[in-house]
CSV table of C-alpha atoms and ligand atoms in Angstrom, one decimal:
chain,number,residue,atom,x,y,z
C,110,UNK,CA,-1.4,-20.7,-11.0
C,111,UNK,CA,1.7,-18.4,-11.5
C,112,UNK,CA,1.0,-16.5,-8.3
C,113,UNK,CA,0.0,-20.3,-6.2
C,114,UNK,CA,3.8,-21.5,-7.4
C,115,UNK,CA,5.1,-18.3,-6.1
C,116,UNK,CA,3.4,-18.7,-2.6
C,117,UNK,CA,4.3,-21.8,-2.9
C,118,UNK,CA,7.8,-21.3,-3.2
C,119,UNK,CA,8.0,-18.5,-0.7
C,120,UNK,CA,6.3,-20.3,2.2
C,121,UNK,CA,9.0,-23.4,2.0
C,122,UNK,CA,12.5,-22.8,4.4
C,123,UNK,CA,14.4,-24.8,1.9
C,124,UNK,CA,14.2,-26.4,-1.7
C,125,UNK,CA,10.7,-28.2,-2.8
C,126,UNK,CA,10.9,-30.7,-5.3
C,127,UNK,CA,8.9,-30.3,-8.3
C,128,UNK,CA,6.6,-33.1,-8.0
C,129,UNK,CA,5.8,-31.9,-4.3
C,130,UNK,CA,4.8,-28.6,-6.3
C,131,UNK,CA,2.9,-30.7,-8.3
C,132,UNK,CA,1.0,-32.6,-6.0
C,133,UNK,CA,0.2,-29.8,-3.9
C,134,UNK,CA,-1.3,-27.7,-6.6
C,135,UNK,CA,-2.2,-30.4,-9.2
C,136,UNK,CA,-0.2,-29.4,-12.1
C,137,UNK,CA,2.3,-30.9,-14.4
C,138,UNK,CA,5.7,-30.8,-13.8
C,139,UNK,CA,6.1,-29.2,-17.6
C,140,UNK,CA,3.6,-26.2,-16.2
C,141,UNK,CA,5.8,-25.9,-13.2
C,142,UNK,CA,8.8,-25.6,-15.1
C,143,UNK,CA,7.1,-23.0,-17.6
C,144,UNK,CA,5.9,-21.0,-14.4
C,145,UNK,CA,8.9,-20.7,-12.7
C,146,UNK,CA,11.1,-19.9,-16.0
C,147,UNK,CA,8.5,-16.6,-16.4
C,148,UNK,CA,9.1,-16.2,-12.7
C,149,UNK,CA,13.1,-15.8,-13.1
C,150,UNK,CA,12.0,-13.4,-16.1
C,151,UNK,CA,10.2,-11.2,-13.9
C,152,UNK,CA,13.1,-10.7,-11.8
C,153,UNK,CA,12.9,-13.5,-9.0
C,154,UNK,CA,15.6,-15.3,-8.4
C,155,UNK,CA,15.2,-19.1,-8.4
C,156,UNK,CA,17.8,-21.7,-7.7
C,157,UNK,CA,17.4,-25.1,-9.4
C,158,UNK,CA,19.2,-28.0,-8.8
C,159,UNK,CA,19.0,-31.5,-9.9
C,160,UNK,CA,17.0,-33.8,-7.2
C,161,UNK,CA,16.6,-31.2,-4.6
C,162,UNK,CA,14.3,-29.2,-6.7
C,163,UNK,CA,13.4,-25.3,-6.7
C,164,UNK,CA,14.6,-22.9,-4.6
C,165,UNK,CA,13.4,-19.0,-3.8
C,166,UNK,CA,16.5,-17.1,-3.2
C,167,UNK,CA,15.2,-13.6,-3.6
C,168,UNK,CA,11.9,-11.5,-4.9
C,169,UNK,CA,12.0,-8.7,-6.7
C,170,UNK,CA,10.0,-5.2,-5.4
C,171,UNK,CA,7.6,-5.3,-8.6
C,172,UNK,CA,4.1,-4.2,-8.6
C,173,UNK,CA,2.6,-7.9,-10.5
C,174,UNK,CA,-0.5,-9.2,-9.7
C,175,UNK,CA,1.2,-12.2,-7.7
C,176,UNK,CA,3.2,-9.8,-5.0
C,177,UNK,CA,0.5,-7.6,-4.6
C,178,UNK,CA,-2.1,-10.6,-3.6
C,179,UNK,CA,0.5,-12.2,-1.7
C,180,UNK,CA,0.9,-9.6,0.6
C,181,UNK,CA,-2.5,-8.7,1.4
C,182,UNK,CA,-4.0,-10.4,4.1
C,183,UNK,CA,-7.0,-12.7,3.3
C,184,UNK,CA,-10.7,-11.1,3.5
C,185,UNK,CA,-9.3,-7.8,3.7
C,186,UNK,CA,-11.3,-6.5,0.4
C,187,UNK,CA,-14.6,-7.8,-0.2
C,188,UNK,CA,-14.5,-6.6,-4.0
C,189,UNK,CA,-11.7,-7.5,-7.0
C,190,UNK,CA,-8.1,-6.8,-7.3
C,191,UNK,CA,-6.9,-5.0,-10.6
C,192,UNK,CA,-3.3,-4.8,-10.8
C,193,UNK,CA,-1.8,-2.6,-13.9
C,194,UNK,CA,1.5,-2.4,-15.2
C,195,UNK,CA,0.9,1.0,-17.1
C,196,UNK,CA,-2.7,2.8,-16.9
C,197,UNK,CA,-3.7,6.1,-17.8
C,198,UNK,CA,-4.9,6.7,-14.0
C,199,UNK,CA,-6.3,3.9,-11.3
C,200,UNK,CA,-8.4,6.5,-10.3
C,201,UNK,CA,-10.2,6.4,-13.4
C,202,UNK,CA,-9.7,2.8,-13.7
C,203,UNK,CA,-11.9,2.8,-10.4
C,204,UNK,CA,-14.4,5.6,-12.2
C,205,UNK,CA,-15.1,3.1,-15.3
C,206,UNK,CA,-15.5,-0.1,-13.7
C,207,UNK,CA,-18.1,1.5,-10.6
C,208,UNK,CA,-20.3,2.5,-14.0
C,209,UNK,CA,-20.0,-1.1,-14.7
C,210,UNK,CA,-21.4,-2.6,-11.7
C,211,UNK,CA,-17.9,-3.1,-10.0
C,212,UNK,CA,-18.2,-4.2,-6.1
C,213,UNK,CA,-17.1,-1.7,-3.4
C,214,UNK,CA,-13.7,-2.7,-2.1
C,215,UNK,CA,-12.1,-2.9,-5.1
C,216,UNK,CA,-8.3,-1.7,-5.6
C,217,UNK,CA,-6.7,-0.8,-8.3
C,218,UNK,CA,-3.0,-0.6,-8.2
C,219,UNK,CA,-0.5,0.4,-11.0
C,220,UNK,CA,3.5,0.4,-11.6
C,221,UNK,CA,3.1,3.6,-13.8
C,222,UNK,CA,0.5,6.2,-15.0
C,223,UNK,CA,0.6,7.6,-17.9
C,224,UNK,CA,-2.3,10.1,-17.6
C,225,UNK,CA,-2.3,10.6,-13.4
C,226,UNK,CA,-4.1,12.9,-11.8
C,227,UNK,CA,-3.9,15.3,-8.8
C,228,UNK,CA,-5.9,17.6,-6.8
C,229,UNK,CA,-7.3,21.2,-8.5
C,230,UNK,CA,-6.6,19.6,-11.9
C,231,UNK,CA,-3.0,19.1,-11.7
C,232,UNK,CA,-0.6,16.0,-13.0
C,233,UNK,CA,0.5,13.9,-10.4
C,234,UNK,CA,4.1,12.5,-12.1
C,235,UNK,CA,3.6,8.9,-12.1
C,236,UNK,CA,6.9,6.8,-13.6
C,237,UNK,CA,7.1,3.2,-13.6
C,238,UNK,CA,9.3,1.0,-10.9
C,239,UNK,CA,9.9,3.1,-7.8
C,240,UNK,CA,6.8,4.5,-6.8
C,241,UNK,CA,3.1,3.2,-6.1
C,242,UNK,CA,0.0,4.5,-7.7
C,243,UNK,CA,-3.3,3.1,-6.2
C,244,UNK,CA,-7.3,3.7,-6.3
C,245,UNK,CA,-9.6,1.8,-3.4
C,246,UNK,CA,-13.4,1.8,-5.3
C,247,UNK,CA,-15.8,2.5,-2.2
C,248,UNK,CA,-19.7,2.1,-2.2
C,249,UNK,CA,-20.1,3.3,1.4
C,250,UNK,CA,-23.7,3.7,2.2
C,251,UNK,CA,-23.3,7.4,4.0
C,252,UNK,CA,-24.8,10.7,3.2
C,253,UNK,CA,-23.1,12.4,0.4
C,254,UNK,CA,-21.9,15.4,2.9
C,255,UNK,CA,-19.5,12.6,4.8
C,256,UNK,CA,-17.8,11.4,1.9
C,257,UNK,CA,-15.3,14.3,1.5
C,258,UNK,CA,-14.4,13.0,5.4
C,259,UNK,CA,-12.9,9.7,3.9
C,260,UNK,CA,-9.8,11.5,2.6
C,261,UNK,CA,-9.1,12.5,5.8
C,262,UNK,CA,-9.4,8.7,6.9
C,263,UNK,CA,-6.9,7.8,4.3
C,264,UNK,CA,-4.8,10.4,5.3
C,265,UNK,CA,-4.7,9.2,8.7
C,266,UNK,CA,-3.5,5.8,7.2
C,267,UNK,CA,-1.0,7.0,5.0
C,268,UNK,CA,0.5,9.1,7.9
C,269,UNK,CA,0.2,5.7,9.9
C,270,UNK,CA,2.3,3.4,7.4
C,271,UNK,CA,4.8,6.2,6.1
C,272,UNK,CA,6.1,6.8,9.4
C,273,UNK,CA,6.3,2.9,9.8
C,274,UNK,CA,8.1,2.7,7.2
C,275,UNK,CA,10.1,5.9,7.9
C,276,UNK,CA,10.9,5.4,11.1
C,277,UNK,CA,10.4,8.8,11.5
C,278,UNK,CA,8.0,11.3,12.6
C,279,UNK,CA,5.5,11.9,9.6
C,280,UNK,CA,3.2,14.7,9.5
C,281,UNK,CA,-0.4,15.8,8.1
C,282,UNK,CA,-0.8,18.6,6.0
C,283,UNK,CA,-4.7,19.5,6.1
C,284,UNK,CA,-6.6,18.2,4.9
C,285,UNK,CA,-4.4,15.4,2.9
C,286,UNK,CA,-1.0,15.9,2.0
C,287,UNK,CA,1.6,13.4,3.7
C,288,UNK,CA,5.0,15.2,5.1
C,289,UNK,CA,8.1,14.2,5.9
C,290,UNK,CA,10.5,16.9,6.9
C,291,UNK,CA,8.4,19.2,5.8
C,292,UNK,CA,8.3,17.7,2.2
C,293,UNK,CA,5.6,15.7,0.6
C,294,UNK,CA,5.6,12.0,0.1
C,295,UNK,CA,1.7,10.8,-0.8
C,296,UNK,CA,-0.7,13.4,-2.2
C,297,UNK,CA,-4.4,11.7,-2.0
C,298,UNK,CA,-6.9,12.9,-4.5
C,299,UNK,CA,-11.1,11.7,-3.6
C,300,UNK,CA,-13.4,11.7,-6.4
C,301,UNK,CA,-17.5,10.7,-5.8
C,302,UNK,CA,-20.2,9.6,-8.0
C,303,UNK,CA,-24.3,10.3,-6.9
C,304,UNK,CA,-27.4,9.5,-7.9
C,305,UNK,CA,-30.6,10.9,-6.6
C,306,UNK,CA,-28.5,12.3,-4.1
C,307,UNK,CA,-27.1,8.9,-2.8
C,308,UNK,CA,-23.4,8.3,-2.9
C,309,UNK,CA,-23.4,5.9,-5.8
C,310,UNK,CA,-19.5,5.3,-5.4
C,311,UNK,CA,-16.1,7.0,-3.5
C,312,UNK,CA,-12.9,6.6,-5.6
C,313,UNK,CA,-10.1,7.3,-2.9
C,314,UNK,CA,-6.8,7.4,-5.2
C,315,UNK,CA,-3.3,7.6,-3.5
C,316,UNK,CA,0.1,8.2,-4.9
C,317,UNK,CA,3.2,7.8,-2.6
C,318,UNK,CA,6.8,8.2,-3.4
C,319,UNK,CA,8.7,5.8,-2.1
C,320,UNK,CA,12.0,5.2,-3.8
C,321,UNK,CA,12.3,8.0,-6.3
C,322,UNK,CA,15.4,9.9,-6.1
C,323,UNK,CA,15.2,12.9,-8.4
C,324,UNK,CA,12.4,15.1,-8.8
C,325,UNK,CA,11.2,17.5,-11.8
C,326,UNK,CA,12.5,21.1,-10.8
C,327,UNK,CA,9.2,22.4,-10.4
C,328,UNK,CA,8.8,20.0,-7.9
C,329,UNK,CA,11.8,19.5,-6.4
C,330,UNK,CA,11.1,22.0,-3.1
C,331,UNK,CA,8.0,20.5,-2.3
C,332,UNK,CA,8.4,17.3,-2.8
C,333,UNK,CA,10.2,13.7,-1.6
C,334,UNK,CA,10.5,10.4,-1.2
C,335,UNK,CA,10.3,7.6,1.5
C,336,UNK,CA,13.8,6.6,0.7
C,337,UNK,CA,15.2,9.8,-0.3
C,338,UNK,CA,14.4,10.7,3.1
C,339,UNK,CA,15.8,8.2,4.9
C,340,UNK,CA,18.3,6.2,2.7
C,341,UNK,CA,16.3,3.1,2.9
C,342,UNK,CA,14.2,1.5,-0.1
C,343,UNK,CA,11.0,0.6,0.6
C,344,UNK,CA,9.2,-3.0,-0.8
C,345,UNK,CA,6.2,-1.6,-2.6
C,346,UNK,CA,3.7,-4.8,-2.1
C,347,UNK,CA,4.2,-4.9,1.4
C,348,UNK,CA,4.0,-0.9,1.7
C,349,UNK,CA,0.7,-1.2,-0.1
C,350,UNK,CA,-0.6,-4.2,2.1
C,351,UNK,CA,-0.2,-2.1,5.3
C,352,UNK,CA,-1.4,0.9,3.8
C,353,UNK,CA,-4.9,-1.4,3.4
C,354,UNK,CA,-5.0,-2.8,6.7
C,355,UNK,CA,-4.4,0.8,8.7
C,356,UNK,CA,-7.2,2.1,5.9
C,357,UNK,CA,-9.8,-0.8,6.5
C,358,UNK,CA,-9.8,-0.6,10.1
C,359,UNK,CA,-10.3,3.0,10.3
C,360,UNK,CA,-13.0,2.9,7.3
C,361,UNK,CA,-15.1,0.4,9.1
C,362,UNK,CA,-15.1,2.5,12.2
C,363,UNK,CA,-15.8,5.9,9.8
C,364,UNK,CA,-18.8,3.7,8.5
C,365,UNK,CA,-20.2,3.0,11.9
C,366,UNK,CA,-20.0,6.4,13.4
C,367,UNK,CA,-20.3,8.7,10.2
C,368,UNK,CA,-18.1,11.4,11.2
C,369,UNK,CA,-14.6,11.8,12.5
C,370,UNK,CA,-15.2,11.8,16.3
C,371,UNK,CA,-13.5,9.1,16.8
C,372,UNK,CA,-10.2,10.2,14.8
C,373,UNK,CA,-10.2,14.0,15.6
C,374,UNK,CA,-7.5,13.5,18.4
C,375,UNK,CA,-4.9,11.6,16.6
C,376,UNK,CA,-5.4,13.9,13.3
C,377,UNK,CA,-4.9,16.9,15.3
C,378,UNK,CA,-1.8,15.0,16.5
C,379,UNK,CA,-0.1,14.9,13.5
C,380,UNK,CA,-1.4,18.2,12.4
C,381,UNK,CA,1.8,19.8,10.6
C,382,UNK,CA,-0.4,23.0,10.2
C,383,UNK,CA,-1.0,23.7,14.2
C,384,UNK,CA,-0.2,27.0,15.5
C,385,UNK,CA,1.3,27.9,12.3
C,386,UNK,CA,0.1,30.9,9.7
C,387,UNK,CA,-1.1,29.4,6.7
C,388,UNK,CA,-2.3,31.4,3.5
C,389,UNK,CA,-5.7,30.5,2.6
C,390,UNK,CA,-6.8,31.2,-0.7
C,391,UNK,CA,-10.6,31.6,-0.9
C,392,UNK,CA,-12.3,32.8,-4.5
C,393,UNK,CA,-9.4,34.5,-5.0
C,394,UNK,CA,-9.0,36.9,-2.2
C,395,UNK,CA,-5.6,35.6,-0.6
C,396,UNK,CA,-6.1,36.1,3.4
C,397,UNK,CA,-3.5,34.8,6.7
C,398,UNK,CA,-4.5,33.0,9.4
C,399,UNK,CA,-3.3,30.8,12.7
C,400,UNK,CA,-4.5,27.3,12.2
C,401,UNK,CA,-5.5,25.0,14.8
C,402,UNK,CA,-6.9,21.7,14.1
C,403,UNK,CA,-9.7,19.9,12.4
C,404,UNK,CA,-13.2,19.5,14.1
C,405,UNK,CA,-15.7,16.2,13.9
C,406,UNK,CA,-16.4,17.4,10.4
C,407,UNK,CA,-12.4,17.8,9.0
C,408,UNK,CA,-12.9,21.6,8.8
C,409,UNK,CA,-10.0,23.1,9.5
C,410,UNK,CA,-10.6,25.8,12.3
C,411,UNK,CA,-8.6,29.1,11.3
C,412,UNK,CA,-8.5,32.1,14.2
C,413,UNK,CA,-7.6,35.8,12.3
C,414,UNK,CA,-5.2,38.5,14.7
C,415,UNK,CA,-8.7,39.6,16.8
C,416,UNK,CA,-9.1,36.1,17.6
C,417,UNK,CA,-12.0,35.2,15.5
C,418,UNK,CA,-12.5,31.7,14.7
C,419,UNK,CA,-13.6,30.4,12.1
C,420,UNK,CA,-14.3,27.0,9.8
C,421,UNK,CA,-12.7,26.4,6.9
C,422,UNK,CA,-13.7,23.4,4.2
C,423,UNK,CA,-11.4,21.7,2.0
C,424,UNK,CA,-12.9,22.3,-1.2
C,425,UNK,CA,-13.7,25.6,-0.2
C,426,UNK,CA,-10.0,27.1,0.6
C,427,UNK,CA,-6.6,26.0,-0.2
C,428,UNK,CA,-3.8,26.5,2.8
C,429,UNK,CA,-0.4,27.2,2.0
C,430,UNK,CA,2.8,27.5,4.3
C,431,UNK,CA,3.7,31.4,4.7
C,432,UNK,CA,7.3,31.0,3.8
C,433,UNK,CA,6.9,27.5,1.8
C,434,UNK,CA,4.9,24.6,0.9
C,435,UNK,CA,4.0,23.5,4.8
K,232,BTN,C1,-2.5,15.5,-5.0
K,232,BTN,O1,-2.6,16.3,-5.9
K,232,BTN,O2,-1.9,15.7,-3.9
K,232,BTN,C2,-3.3,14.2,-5.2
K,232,BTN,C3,-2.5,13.2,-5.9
K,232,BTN,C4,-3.2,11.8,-6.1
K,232,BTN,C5,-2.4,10.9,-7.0
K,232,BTN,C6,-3.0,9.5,-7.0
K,232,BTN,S1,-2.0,8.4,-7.8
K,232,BTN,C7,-3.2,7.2,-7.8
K,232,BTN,C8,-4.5,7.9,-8.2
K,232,BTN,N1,-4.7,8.0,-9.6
K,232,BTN,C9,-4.6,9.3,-10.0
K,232,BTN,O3,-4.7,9.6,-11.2
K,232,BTN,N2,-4.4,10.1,-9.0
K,232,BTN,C10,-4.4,9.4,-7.7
């Protein structure tokens, strides 16, 4: 009911009465009041006036179950919305429910982490009110061999929505990272469950900083924010509602076609690593190469000084900037 008052409130120009509220949704006028006095709690900021009624003069940029449905659009996920103020990881969030029978289009969204994860077993840095930590819970029916593919997807839509919100150019760095100024701003980390060699579920988990201003030192070369960047905050439900809809049209093309034909221009496009050395590190053995971009599979194709080319895959090789992180 909480997050129908809200709506509610947000859709009208003006002030709405309280028994308008209460014939539109078919509460008491007790409830309403209840509602909207854990509304101004939360941070919103409600005018009320004697007669006139209730009025919405500003929403906070929280990461509550209310903002987060409001924004999306309707029918964009077929599965369930989990919204988290602290979790351990919404990646593993994701992992526990799909063993519980969870739907596919599922999201699971979180203010802060206390346990989040990156790629090669790193900590992804996860603190509560400025950034936004999400899973998407996947049951695509695709051979196992394609599902590595759909980080590229979301990369593709993370690029899409950052430079939206950036106003800037935003880059790729293969196969996943999302740079801005050649720093970092959403590192995506893909995790897959099988059975009898069927995908049984794809947990696509992405962490973006948006409106963090100070970053641990280790960090701190590599890595940025959306607003740090730019000097602009950035609303974190809306963010998040147009990261889905660039994801969801791009995934239900991915699911048609199975491969990244249709995308391999526009990745290569915002290909940060293109004509560039990179350092690949493969089993250990440390080698430098030219990159060029990403084929129908989201190999990266690498050419040594001869000329050679070659294929490179993402769990196979990590690629590094010969002077820096890019
Ligand atoms: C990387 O190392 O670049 C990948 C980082 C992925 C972080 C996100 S935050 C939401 C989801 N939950 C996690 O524990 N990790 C991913």
């Amino acid at each position: 009911m909480k997050e129908k008052i809200l709506a509610f409130l947000k859709e009208q120009e003006g002030f709405v009465s309280g028994q308008v509220i209460c014939e539109a949704l078919g509460v008491s006028r007790t409830a309403i009041w209840k509602y909207i006095r854990t509304l101004k709690e939360e941070g919103y900021e409600i005018e009320s006036v004697t007669r006139r009624g209730y009025r919405l003069l500003k929403s906070p940029d929280i990461i509550s179950r209310e903002e987060v449905l409001f924004h999306l659009p309707e029918d964009i996920l077929s599965g369930e919305i989990h919204v988290y103020e602290s979790v351990d990881s919404t990646n593993e969030a994701a992992k526990r429910d799909a063993a519980a029978g969870m739907p596919g289009e599922s999201l699971y969204v979180a203010d802060q982490q206390t346990a989040g994860k990156g790629r090669r077993g790193r900590t992804w840095i996860s603190p509560k009110g400025e950034d936004i930590f999400f899973s998407l819970l996947l049951r695509p029916e695709i051979p196992t061999e394609c599902a590595s593919m759909l980080t590229l997807v979301a990369a593709l839509a993370a690029r899409a929505v950052t430079q939206q919100y950036a106003g800037e150019n935003c880059l790729i760095k293969w196969p996943n990272d999302i740079v801005l100024h050649e720093k970092k701003i959403c590192g995506i980390l893909t995790e897959m469950g099988a059975e009898m060699g069927e995908i049984s579920y794809v947990v696509i988990g992405l962490g973006f900083n948006l409106n963090r201003m100070n970053f641990e030192e280790e960090i701190a070369f590599m890595a940025s924010s959306i607003r740090k960047e730019t000097g602009r905050p950035v609303a974190r439900a809306a963010f998040l509602a147009d990261f889905l809809q660039e994801f969801m049209k791009r995934y239900r093309i991915f699911l048609k076609v199975e491969n990244l034909s249709p995308f391999v221009e526009e990745y290569n496009r915002c290909l940060v690593n293109t004509g560039r050395q990179v350092k690949m590190v493969r089993r250990g053995e440390e080698m430098i190469r030219t990159a060029g971009g990403i084929n129908e599979l989201g190999e990266l194709i690498v050419m040594d000084q001869e000329g050679r080319k070659e294929t490179v895959a993402s769990g196979e090789v990590s690629v590094r900037g010969l002077y820096g992180y890019v």
